[in-house]
Amino acid sequence: MSDQDASLINGEEQKICEVLPFVDDDYGGVIVEMKTPMDNKSFVAALKYSFAQWRLQGKKGVWLNLPLSHVNLVEPAVKEGFRYHHAEPTYLMLVYWIPEAESTIPLNASHRVRVGAVVLNQNKEEKYGTLCGTGVWKIPTGVVDEGEDIFAAAIREVKEETGIDTEFLEILAFCQTHESFFAKSDLFFVCLLRPTSFDIQKQDLEIEAAQWMRFEDSACQPITQKHDLFKAIHLICSMKMEKRYTGFSTKRITSFFDDKLGYLYSNKQEDMNNHIS
Amino acid sequence: MSDQDASLINGEEQKICEVLPFVDDDYGGVIVEMKTPMDNKSFVAALKYSFAQWRLQGKKGVWLNLPLSHVNLVEPAVKEGFRYHHAEPTYLMLVYWIPEAESTIPLNASHRVRVGAVVLNQNKEEKYGTLCGTGVWKIPTGVVDEGEDIFAAAIREVKEETGIDTEFLEILAFCQTHESFFAKSDLFFVCLLRPTSFDIQKQDLEIEAAQWMRFEDSACQPITQKHDLFKAIHLICSMKMEKRYTGFSTKRITSFFDDKLGYLYSNKQEDMNNHIS
């Protein structure tokens, strides 16, 4: 969308146009959220008129959130210079950078995050779920939901797969792999949990059975022998039980990037608590 | 797209239609990649014909990769029942789940990953870059590129901001925050590096200056005092220098999810190396 387009619209169509519905973002840009249906021609006219205003106001990034119901506006938006940013099942987010200066539009999300949960009870038994139909006993695993804390996802997965309530202790390790789906990467966090209830009630449909398993027996499973990662998890748990291993526990903290509250995962939390309020 | 549609097309238009260009994925589905331009009508006909074949073949997920140049096909695809999965600046990925059974389409990426790099030299000085114009000395930070290892991103950011070559030692801690942009979350990994070259050459345009800073001086900066996360990083580095802290170092490993090679980050690597080939 050039300045010329904008002034043409300014001169000729200003009276019949309204600025598209938008809110300011925190970085000098605007977010357009289309809520009522609109035909392509009115949309393009309103878009050109809105850009004229936003340029005058020195706006930077223009985000355009198009719900699935507004799919007709995707093509005209791209033809006006918008580019895709990210998409979820129900909407597509496009973006347009107005200034001459280099874009500071944030990069898209690049990683999916998964958790695996090791639950150790006082008898040094691990809790295992089993994959339906495979006959392999494995620790509960699952994908961290959007907006969910890693430790909370581990607690949730254990509850869903076995009915056991747990308390999060530590991240023991994590693994990063690439091209997990298309160009996206995967982060898998191994979590150690302590049970606060003990009666297993298989809950998840994907799970065939759930049981407490002796730590030594879990080591003998072919899956533990075959896979580097399971072998490593088992070894780390051995060291942990002998108190020779320190994972990362949580602390509520404010991020310096955007002052958002989050969790810091680190070891030596007892020292940290004395220094950070 | 119903079975009825498919059989109609099967009977009446089969001769003039070809199956859309596709490759099989590893999970019983197909990936359609549109490379030559196509008008909407031919696309819908070819899509219906293709679905008839894929149903017969028992295919599950159908991925449709539409480059920006094929934006005209987004609306017809959605009208045929496709939903958005993810998008990058140059393409939109849509997906359609054929079976009656619950979809096993992987969730979209939910996290952006960032690194912060602490470089400690023999004199117990940290290396700092500074944000252009702010007058604040800070450690080099940056976003992990798609497909990039966390430790490699830390090495790259230090090189880009200061010209220093480094070797990765450990992840000291990490921080998870939410709604970093829209509904997406953020993982920030604090990396400890050892310099292998020492002459600072400021390289990045975003950086005003770069210098080695005495560890004690870096603690006195208002940014370290003000922000929980910087305070925590400083404290962790103090403990590390006194050999009272154990972060996570790397080991090449195969993930059990998809047999992809990746890196495991854990402590006690010396023990692991004796057990895992």
Coordinates of C-alpha atoms in Angstrom, one line a residue:
Chain A
M1 CA 0.0 0.0 0.0
S2 CA 1.8 3.2 -1.2
D3 CA 1.4 6.7 0.1
Q4 CA -0.1 7.5 -3.3
D5 CA -3.0 5.0 -2.8
A6 CA -3.6 6.5 0.6
S7 CA -3.8 10.1 -0.5
L8 CA -6.1 9.2 -3.4
I9 CA -8.4 7.5 -1.0
N10 CA -8.0 10.4 1.4
G11 CA -9.2 12.8 -1.3
E12 CA -12.0 10.9 -2.9
E13 CA -13.5 8.3 -0.6
Q14 CA -12.9 9.7 2.8
K15 CA -16.5 10.4 3.5
I16 CA -17.8 7.0 2.8
C17 CA -15.0 5.1 4.7
E18 CA -14.5 4.3 8.3
V19 CA -11.3 3.1 9.9
L20 CA -11.4 -0.7 10.5
P21 CA -12.0 -1.7 14.1
F22 CA -8.6 -1.8 15.9
V23 CA -6.9 -1.6 19.2
D24 CA -3.3 -0.3 19.9
D25 CA -0.7 -2.8 20.8
D26 CA 2.1 -2.1 23.2
Y27 CA 4.8 -1.6 20.5
G28 CA 3.4 1.4 18.5
G29 CA 1.3 -0.8 16.2
V30 CA -2.4 -1.7 15.8
I31 CA -4.3 -4.9 15.9
V32 CA -7.3 -5.2 13.6
E33 CA -10.0 -7.7 14.6
M34 CA -12.7 -8.3 12.0
K35 CA -15.8 -9.2 13.8
T36 CA -18.6 -8.5 11.4
P37 CA -18.7 -9.9 7.8
M38 CA -17.4 -7.5 5.1
D39 CA -17.3 -7.8 1.3
N40 CA -13.9 -7.6 -0.4
K41 CA -14.5 -4.2 -2.0
S42 CA -15.5 -2.4 1.2
F43 CA -12.7 -4.1 3.0
V44 CA -10.1 -2.9 0.6
A45 CA -11.5 0.7 0.7
A46 CA -11.6 0.7 4.5
L47 CA -8.1 -0.8 4.6
K48 CA -6.7 2.0 2.4
Y49 CA -8.4 4.6 4.4
S50 CA -7.3 3.1 7.7
F51 CA -3.6 3.0 6.5
A52 CA -3.8 6.7 5.6
Q53 CA -4.7 7.4 9.2
W54 CA -2.2 5.0 10.7
R55 CA 0.6 6.5 8.6
L56 CA -0.3 10.0 9.8
Q57 CA -0.3 8.7 13.4
G58 CA 3.2 7.1 12.9
K59 CA 1.9 3.5 13.5
K60 CA 4.4 0.7 12.9
G61 CA 3.1 -2.8 12.6
V62 CA -0.4 -3.5 11.5
W63 CA -1.8 -6.9 12.7
L64 CA -4.8 -8.3 10.9
N65 CA -6.6 -11.1 12.7
L66 CA -8.9 -12.9 10.2
P67 CA -11.2 -15.6 11.7
L68 CA -12.1 -18.5 9.5
S69 CA -15.4 -16.9 8.8
H70 CA -13.6 -14.0 7.1
V71 CA -11.5 -16.2 4.8
N72 CA -12.8 -14.1 1.8
L73 CA -10.6 -11.3 3.0
V74 CA -7.3 -13.2 3.0
E75 CA -6.7 -12.8 -0.7
P76 CA -7.4 -9.0 -0.8
A77 CA -5.2 -8.5 2.3
V78 CA -2.3 -10.3 0.7
K79 CA -2.8 -8.3 -2.5
E80 CA -2.6 -5.1 -0.4
G81 CA 0.8 -6.2 0.9
F82 CA 0.1 -8.2 4.1
R83 CA 2.1 -11.3 4.8
Y84 CA 1.2 -14.3 6.9
H85 CA 2.5 -14.3 10.5
H86 CA 0.9 -17.3 12.2
A87 CA -2.3 -19.3 12.2
E88 CA -4.4 -21.4 14.5
P89 CA -7.3 -23.6 13.5
T90 CA -9.8 -20.8 13.8
Y91 CA -7.9 -17.7 12.6
L92 CA -5.1 -16.4 10.4
M93 CA -2.9 -13.6 11.6
L94 CA -1.4 -11.4 8.9
V95 CA 1.0 -8.5 9.4
Y96 CA 2.1 -5.3 7.5
W97 CA 5.1 -3.3 8.6
I98 CA 4.7 0.5 7.7
P99 CA 8.0 2.2 8.5
E100 CA 11.0 2.4 6.2
A101 CA 13.2 1.1 9.1
E102 CA 13.8 -2.6 9.6
S103 CA 10.9 -4.6 10.9
T104 CA 10.8 -5.4 14.6
I105 CA 7.8 -7.8 14.1
P106 CA 8.4 -10.8 16.5
L107 CA 9.4 -14.1 14.9
N108 CA 6.7 -16.8 14.9
A109 CA 6.6 -19.6 17.5
S110 CA 9.2 -22.2 16.5
H111 CA 8.9 -25.0 19.2
R112 CA 6.3 -27.4 20.5
V113 CA 6.9 -28.3 24.1
R114 CA 6.3 -31.8 25.6
V115 CA 6.7 -33.2 29.1
G116 CA 7.5 -36.7 30.4
A117 CA 6.7 -37.3 34.1
V118 CA 8.7 -39.6 36.4
V119 CA 6.7 -40.2 39.6
L120 CA 8.8 -41.8 42.4
N121 CA 7.0 -43.1 45.5
Q122 CA 8.7 -44.0 48.8
N123 CA 9.2 -47.6 47.7
K124 CA 11.4 -46.4 44.8
E125 CA 8.8 -47.4 42.3
E126 CA 8.2 -45.4 39.2
K127 CA 4.7 -44.9 37.9
Y128 CA 4.1 -46.0 34.4
G129 CA 1.3 -45.7 31.9
T130 CA 1.3 -47.9 28.9
L131 CA 0.6 -47.0 25.2
C132 CA -2.6 -48.6 24.1
G133 CA -2.0 -51.8 22.1
T134 CA 1.8 -51.6 22.1
G135 CA 2.4 -53.5 25.4
V136 CA 5.2 -51.1 26.3
W137 CA 5.2 -49.5 29.7
K138 CA 6.2 -45.9 29.5
I139 CA 6.2 -42.8 31.7
P140 CA 3.3 -40.4 31.2
T141 CA 4.0 -37.9 28.4
G142 CA 2.1 -35.2 26.7
V143 CA 2.1 -31.8 24.9
V144 CA 2.2 -28.6 27.0
D145 CA -1.0 -26.7 26.2
E146 CA -0.8 -23.1 24.9
G147 CA -0.3 -20.8 28.0
E148 CA 0.4 -23.8 30.3
D149 CA 3.4 -24.0 32.7
I150 CA 5.7 -26.9 32.1
F151 CA 5.4 -28.2 35.7
A152 CA 1.6 -27.9 35.5
A153 CA 1.5 -29.9 32.3
A154 CA 3.4 -32.7 34.0
I155 CA 1.0 -32.8 37.0
R156 CA -2.0 -32.7 34.5
E157 CA -0.7 -35.6 32.4
V158 CA -0.1 -37.8 35.4
K159 CA -3.6 -37.1 36.7
E160 CA -5.1 -37.7 33.2
E161 CA -3.3 -41.0 32.6
T162 CA -3.4 -42.5 36.1
G163 CA -5.6 -40.5 38.4
I164 CA -2.7 -39.9 40.8
D165 CA -2.2 -36.4 42.3
T166 CA 1.3 -35.2 42.4
E167 CA 3.6 -32.4 43.4
F168 CA 6.3 -31.1 41.1
L169 CA 9.8 -31.4 42.3
E170 CA 12.3 -30.8 39.5
I171 CA 13.1 -30.7 35.8
L172 CA 15.7 -33.4 35.5
A173 CA 16.8 -32.8 31.9
F174 CA 15.4 -31.7 28.6
C175 CA 15.9 -32.7 25.0
Q176 CA 15.7 -30.5 21.8
T177 CA 15.1 -32.0 18.4
H178 CA 14.3 -30.4 15.0
E179 CA 11.9 -30.9 12.2
S180 CA 9.5 -32.5 14.6
F181 CA 6.7 -31.4 12.2
F182 CA 7.6 -29.5 9.1
A183 CA 10.3 -27.0 10.1
K184 CA 9.2 -26.8 13.7
S185 CA 11.3 -28.0 16.6
D186 CA 10.5 -29.9 19.8
L187 CA 11.5 -29.4 23.4
F188 CA 10.9 -32.4 25.8
F189 CA 11.2 -31.8 29.5
V190 CA 11.7 -34.7 31.9
C191 CA 9.9 -33.8 35.2
L192 CA 10.3 -35.5 38.6
L193 CA 7.1 -35.6 40.7
R194 CA 6.2 -36.8 44.2
P195 CA 2.8 -38.5 44.5
T196 CA 0.3 -37.1 47.0
S197 CA -2.3 -39.9 46.3
F198 CA -1.5 -43.5 45.6
D199 CA -4.4 -45.4 44.1
I200 CA -4.1 -45.7 40.4
Q201 CA -7.2 -45.2 38.4
K202 CA -6.6 -45.5 34.7
Q203 CA -8.5 -42.6 33.1
D204 CA -7.2 -41.8 29.6
L205 CA -8.7 -43.6 26.7
E206 CA -5.2 -43.8 25.0
I207 CA -3.9 -45.8 28.0
E208 CA -4.4 -49.6 28.2
A209 CA -3.3 -49.9 31.9
A210 CA -1.4 -48.1 34.5
Q211 CA 0.6 -49.5 37.4
W212 CA 3.4 -48.8 39.8
M213 CA 6.6 -50.5 38.6
R214 CA 9.7 -51.3 40.6
F215 CA 12.5 -49.0 39.5
E216 CA 14.8 -51.9 38.7
D217 CA 12.1 -53.6 36.5
S218 CA 11.6 -50.4 34.5
A219 CA 15.3 -50.5 33.6
C220 CA 14.9 -54.0 32.0
Q221 CA 12.2 -53.0 29.5
P222 CA 13.3 -53.2 25.9
I223 CA 12.2 -49.5 25.4
T224 CA 14.6 -48.4 28.1
Q225 CA 17.4 -50.5 26.7
K226 CA 16.8 -49.4 23.1
H227 CA 16.3 -45.7 23.4
D228 CA 19.1 -43.3 24.4
L229 CA 16.6 -41.0 26.0
F230 CA 14.9 -43.6 28.2
K231 CA 18.3 -44.9 29.2
A232 CA 19.4 -41.4 30.2
I233 CA 16.2 -40.8 32.1
H234 CA 16.7 -44.0 34.0
L235 CA 20.3 -43.2 34.8
I236 CA 19.4 -39.7 36.0
C237 CA 16.7 -41.1 38.3
S238 CA 19.3 -43.6 39.8
M239 CA 21.6 -40.7 40.5
K240 CA 18.7 -38.7 41.9
M241 CA 17.8 -41.5 44.3
E242 CA 21.4 -41.6 45.5
K243 CA 21.2 -37.8 45.9
R244 CA 23.9 -37.3 43.3
Y245 CA 21.9 -35.2 40.9
T246 CA 20.5 -31.7 40.9
G247 CA 17.7 -30.7 38.5
F248 CA 16.0 -27.4 38.2
S249 CA 13.1 -26.4 40.5
T250 CA 10.7 -23.5 40.1
K251 CA 10.6 -19.9 41.4
R252 CA 8.0 -17.3 40.5
I253 CA 9.8 -14.4 38.8
T254 CA 9.3 -11.4 36.5
S255 CA 10.8 -11.6 33.0
F256 CA 12.8 -8.6 32.0
F257 CA 11.7 -8.7 28.4
D258 CA 8.1 -7.7 29.0
D259 CA 7.7 -7.6 32.8
K260 CA 5.4 -10.6 32.6
L261 CA 5.3 -13.0 35.5
G262 CA 6.7 -16.4 34.8
Y263 CA 8.7 -19.3 36.4
L264 CA 12.4 -19.5 36.6
Y265 CA 13.8 -23.1 36.6
S266 CA 17.2 -23.4 38.2
N267 CA 19.0 -25.3 40.9
K268 CA 19.9 -24.1 44.4
Q269 CA 16.6 -22.5 45.0
E270 CA 17.3 -22.2 48.7
D271 CA 20.1 -19.7 48.0
M272 CA 17.9 -17.8 45.6
N273 CA 15.1 -17.4 48.0
N274 CA 17.4 -15.5 50.4
H275 CA 18.3 -13.0 47.7
I276 CA 15.3 -12.5 45.5
S277 CA 12.0 -11.4 46.9
Chain B
M1 CA -16.0 -32.9 1.7
S2 CA -18.5 -35.8 1.9
D3 CA -18.3 -39.2 0.4
Q4 CA -21.2 -38.2 -1.8
D5 CA -19.2 -35.4 -3.4
A6 CA -16.4 -37.8 -4.0
S7 CA -18.5 -40.4 -5.8
L8 CA -20.2 -37.8 -7.9
I9 CA -16.8 -36.6 -9.1
N10 CA -15.7 -40.1 -9.4
G11 CA -18.5 -40.9 -11.8
E12 CA -18.7 -37.7 -13.8
E13 CA -15.4 -35.9 -13.9
Q14 CA -12.8 -38.5 -13.3
K15 CA -11.4 -38.3 -16.9
I16 CA -10.6 -34.6 -16.8
C17 CA -9.2 -34.6 -13.3
E18 CA -5.8 -35.4 -12.0
V19 CA -4.8 -36.0 -8.4
L20 CA -3.2 -32.9 -6.9
P21 CA 0.6 -33.2 -6.5
F22 CA 1.4 -34.8 -3.2
V23 CA 3.9 -36.8 -1.2
D24 CA 3.1 -39.3 1.6
D25 CA 3.9 -38.2 5.2
D26 CA 5.2 -40.6 7.8
Y27 CA 1.9 -40.9 9.6
G28 CA -0.5 -42.3 7.0
G29 CA -1.3 -38.9 5.5
V30 CA -0.4 -36.8 2.5
I31 CA 1.2 -33.4 1.9
V32 CA -0.1 -31.4 -1.0
E33 CA 2.4 -28.8 -2.3
M34 CA 1.0 -26.4 -4.9
K35 CA 3.8 -25.3 -7.2
T36 CA 2.1 -24.2 -10.4
P37 CA -0.7 -21.6 -10.4
M38 CA -4.3 -23.0 -10.6
D39 CA -7.7 -21.3 -10.9
N40 CA -10.2 -21.9 -8.1
K41 CA -12.6 -24.1 -10.2
S42 CA -9.9 -26.5 -11.4
F43 CA -8.5 -26.6 -7.9
V44 CA -11.8 -27.6 -6.3
A45 CA -12.4 -30.2 -8.9
A46 CA -9.0 -31.7 -8.5
L47 CA -9.3 -31.6 -4.7
K48 CA -12.6 -33.5 -4.8
Y49 CA -11.1 -36.1 -7.2
S50 CA -8.0 -36.4 -5.0
F51 CA -10.0 -36.9 -1.9
A52 CA -11.9 -39.8 -3.5
Q53 CA -8.6 -41.5 -4.2
W54 CA -7.2 -40.7 -0.7
R55 CA -10.3 -42.1 1.0
L56 CA -10.0 -45.3 -1.0
Q57 CA -6.4 -45.5 0.1
G58 CA -7.3 -45.0 3.7
K59 CA -5.3 -41.8 4.1
K60 CA -5.7 -39.9 7.3
G61 CA -4.5 -36.2 7.5
V62 CA -4.3 -34.1 4.3
W63 CA -1.8 -31.2 4.6
L64 CA -2.2 -28.4 2.1
N65 CA 0.7 -26.1 1.8
L66 CA -0.3 -22.9 0.0
P67 CA 2.5 -20.5 -0.9
L68 CA 1.7 -16.7 -0.8
S69 CA 1.4 -16.9 -4.6
H70 CA -1.5 -19.3 -4.3
V71 CA -3.5 -17.1 -1.9
N72 CA -6.5 -17.4 -4.3
L73 CA -6.9 -21.0 -3.2
V74 CA -7.2 -20.3 0.6
E75 CA -10.9 -19.5 0.4
P76 CA -12.0 -22.5 -1.7
A77 CA -9.9 -24.8 0.5
V78 CA -11.6 -23.5 3.7
K79 CA -15.0 -23.9 2.0
E80 CA -14.1 -27.5 1.2
G81 CA -13.5 -28.1 5.0
F82 CA -9.8 -27.4 5.5
R83 CA -8.8 -25.6 8.7
Y84 CA -5.6 -23.5 9.3
H85 CA -2.7 -25.3 11.0
H86 CA 0.2 -22.9 10.9
A87 CA 1.6 -20.1 8.8
E88 CA 5.0 -18.5 8.0
P89 CA 5.5 -15.3 6.1
T90 CA 5.6 -17.1 2.7
Y91 CA 3.1 -19.9 3.1
L92 CA -0.1 -21.1 4.9
M93 CA -0.5 -24.7 6.0
L94 CA -4.0 -26.0 6.1
V95 CA -5.1 -29.5 7.2
Y96 CA -8.1 -31.8 6.8
W97 CA -8.6 -35.0 8.9
I98 CA -10.4 -37.7 6.9
P99 CA -11.1 -40.6 9.4
E100 CA -14.1 -40.7 11.7
A101 CA -11.7 -41.5 14.6
E102 CA -10.3 -38.6 16.7
S103 CA -7.7 -36.5 14.9
T104 CA -4.0 -37.1 15.7
I105 CA -2.9 -33.9 13.9
P106 CA 0.0 -32.5 15.9
L107 CA -0.7 -29.3 17.8
N108 CA 0.9 -26.1 16.4
A109 CA 4.1 -24.7 17.8
S110 CA 3.4 -22.8 21.0
H111 CA 6.7 -21.3 22.1
R112 CA 9.3 -18.9 20.9
V113 CA 12.8 -19.7 22.3
R114 CA 15.3 -17.1 23.3
V115 CA 18.8 -17.3 24.7
G116 CA 20.9 -15.0 27.0
A117 CA 24.6 -15.6 27.0
V118 CA 27.0 -15.1 30.0
V119 CA 30.6 -15.2 28.9
L120 CA 33.1 -15.4 31.8
N121 CA 36.8 -15.0 31.1
Q122 CA 39.6 -16.0 33.4
N123 CA 39.5 -12.6 35.1
K124 CA 36.0 -13.2 36.2
E125 CA 34.7 -10.6 33.9
E126 CA 31.4 -11.0 32.1
K127 CA 31.0 -9.8 28.5
Y128 CA 28.2 -7.3 28.0
G129 CA 26.7 -5.8 24.9
T130 CA 24.5 -2.7 25.3
L131 CA 21.1 -1.9 23.9
C132 CA 21.4 0.9 21.4
G133 CA 20.4 4.2 22.9
T134 CA 19.4 2.9 26.3
G135 CA 22.8 3.2 28.0
V136 CA 22.1 -0.1 29.7
W137 CA 24.8 -2.8 29.6
K138 CA 23.2 -6.2 29.2
I139 CA 24.3 -9.7 28.3
P140 CA 23.9 -10.7 24.6
T141 CA 20.4 -12.1 24.0
G142 CA 18.5 -13.2 20.9
V143 CA 15.9 -15.5 19.4
V144 CA 16.8 -19.1 18.5
D145 CA 16.2 -19.5 14.8
E146 CA 14.0 -22.2 13.4
G147 CA 15.9 -25.5 13.5
E148 CA 18.8 -24.0 15.5
D149 CA 20.2 -25.7 18.7
I150 CA 19.9 -23.6 21.8
F151 CA 23.7 -23.8 22.5
A152 CA 24.5 -22.8 18.9
A153 CA 22.2 -19.8 19.1
A154 CA 24.1 -18.6 22.2
I155 CA 27.4 -18.9 20.5
R156 CA 26.0 -17.1 17.4
E157 CA 24.5 -14.2 19.4
V158 CA 27.8 -13.6 21.2
K159 CA 29.7 -13.6 17.9
E160 CA 27.2 -11.3 16.2
E161 CA 27.1 -8.8 19.1
T162 CA 30.8 -8.7 20.1
G163 CA 32.9 -10.7 17.6
I164 CA 34.1 -13.0 20.3
D165 CA 34.3 -16.8 19.7
T166 CA 33.0 -19.0 22.5
E167 CA 32.5 -22.5 23.6
F168 CA 29.2 -23.6 25.2
L169 CA 29.5 -24.9 28.8
E170 CA 26.0 -25.1 30.4
I171 CA 22.4 -24.0 30.5
L172 CA 22.3 -22.3 34.0
A173 CA 18.6 -21.8 34.2
F174 CA 15.6 -21.0 32.1
C175 CA 12.4 -19.0 32.4
Q176 CA 8.9 -19.6 30.9
T177 CA 6.5 -16.8 30.4
H178 CA 3.1 -16.6 28.6
E179 CA 1.3 -14.4 26.2
S180 CA 4.6 -13.2 24.9
F181 CA 2.9 -12.4 21.6
F182 CA -0.8 -13.1 21.3
A183 CA -1.4 -16.5 22.9
K184 CA 2.2 -17.7 22.4
S185 CA 4.7 -18.4 25.2
D186 CA 8.3 -17.7 25.6
L187 CA 11.2 -19.9 26.9
F188 CA 14.4 -18.0 27.8
F189 CA 17.6 -20.1 28.3
V190 CA 20.5 -18.6 30.2
C191 CA 23.7 -20.0 28.8
L192 CA 27.2 -20.0 30.2
L193 CA 30.0 -19.8 27.7
R194 CA 33.8 -19.7 27.8
P195 CA 35.6 -17.4 25.4
T196 CA 38.1 -18.8 22.9
S197 CA 39.0 -15.3 21.5
F198 CA 39.2 -12.1 23.5
D199 CA 39.3 -9.0 21.3
I200 CA 35.9 -7.4 21.3
Q201 CA 34.7 -6.1 17.9
K202 CA 31.2 -4.7 18.1
Q203 CA 29.4 -6.0 15.0
D204 CA 25.7 -5.8 15.3
L205 CA 23.9 -2.5 14.3
E206 CA 21.6 -2.8 17.3
I207 CA 24.5 -2.6 19.7
E208 CA 26.0 0.7 20.7
A209 CA 29.1 -0.7 22.3
A210 CA 30.5 -3.9 23.8
Q211 CA 33.0 -4.4 26.5
W212 CA 34.3 -6.8 29.2
M213 CA 32.8 -5.8 32.5
R214 CA 34.0 -6.8 36.0
F215 CA 31.6 -9.3 37.5
E216 CA 31.1 -7.1 40.6
D217 CA 30.4 -4.0 38.5
S218 CA 27.7 -5.8 36.5
A219 CA 25.9 -6.5 39.7
C220 CA 25.6 -2.8 40.5
Q221 CA 23.8 -1.9 37.4
P222 CA 20.2 -0.6 37.9
I223 CA 19.0 -3.3 35.5
T224 CA 20.5 -6.1 37.6
Q225 CA 19.0 -4.5 40.8
K226 CA 15.6 -3.9 39.3
H227 CA 14.9 -7.2 37.4
D228 CA 14.3 -10.5 39.3
L229 CA 15.7 -12.4 36.3
F230 CA 19.0 -10.4 36.1
K231 CA 19.4 -10.6 39.8
A232 CA 18.9 -14.4 39.6
I233 CA 21.4 -14.7 36.7
H234 CA 24.0 -12.8 38.7
L235 CA 23.5 -14.9 41.8
I236 CA 23.7 -18.1 39.8
C237 CA 26.9 -16.9 38.2
S238 CA 28.4 -16.1 41.7
M239 CA 27.5 -19.7 42.8
K240 CA 29.0 -21.1 39.6
M241 CA 32.3 -19.3 40.1
E242 CA 32.4 -20.7 43.6
K243 CA 31.7 -24.2 42.1
R244 CA 28.4 -24.4 44.1
Y245 CA 26.1 -24.7 41.1
T246 CA 25.5 -27.3 38.4
G247 CA 23.7 -26.4 35.2
F248 CA 22.9 -28.7 32.2
S249 CA 25.4 -29.5 29.6
T250 CA 24.8 -31.2 26.2
K251 CA 24.9 -34.8 25.0
R252 CA 24.0 -35.9 21.4
I253 CA 21.1 -38.3 21.7
T254 CA 18.2 -39.9 19.8
S255 CA 14.7 -38.9 20.8
F256 CA 12.3 -41.7 21.3
F257 CA 9.4 -39.9 19.8
D258 CA 10.6 -39.9 16.2
D259 CA 14.1 -41.3 16.4
K260 CA 15.5 -37.9 15.5
L261 CA 18.9 -36.9 16.6
G262 CA 18.9 -34.1 19.1
Y263 CA 20.7 -32.8 22.2
L264 CA 20.0 -33.8 25.8
Y265 CA 20.7 -31.1 28.4
S266 CA 21.4 -32.5 31.8
N267 CA 23.9 -32.4 34.6
K268 CA 26.5 -35.1 35.5
Q269 CA 27.4 -35.7 31.9
E270 CA 30.6 -37.6 32.9
D271 CA 28.4 -40.3 34.5
M272 CA 26.2 -40.4 31.4
N273 CA 29.0 -40.8 29.0
N274 CA 30.0 -44.1 30.7
H275 CA 26.5 -45.5 30.3
I276 CA 25.2 -44.2 27.0
S277 CA 27.1 -44.8 23.8

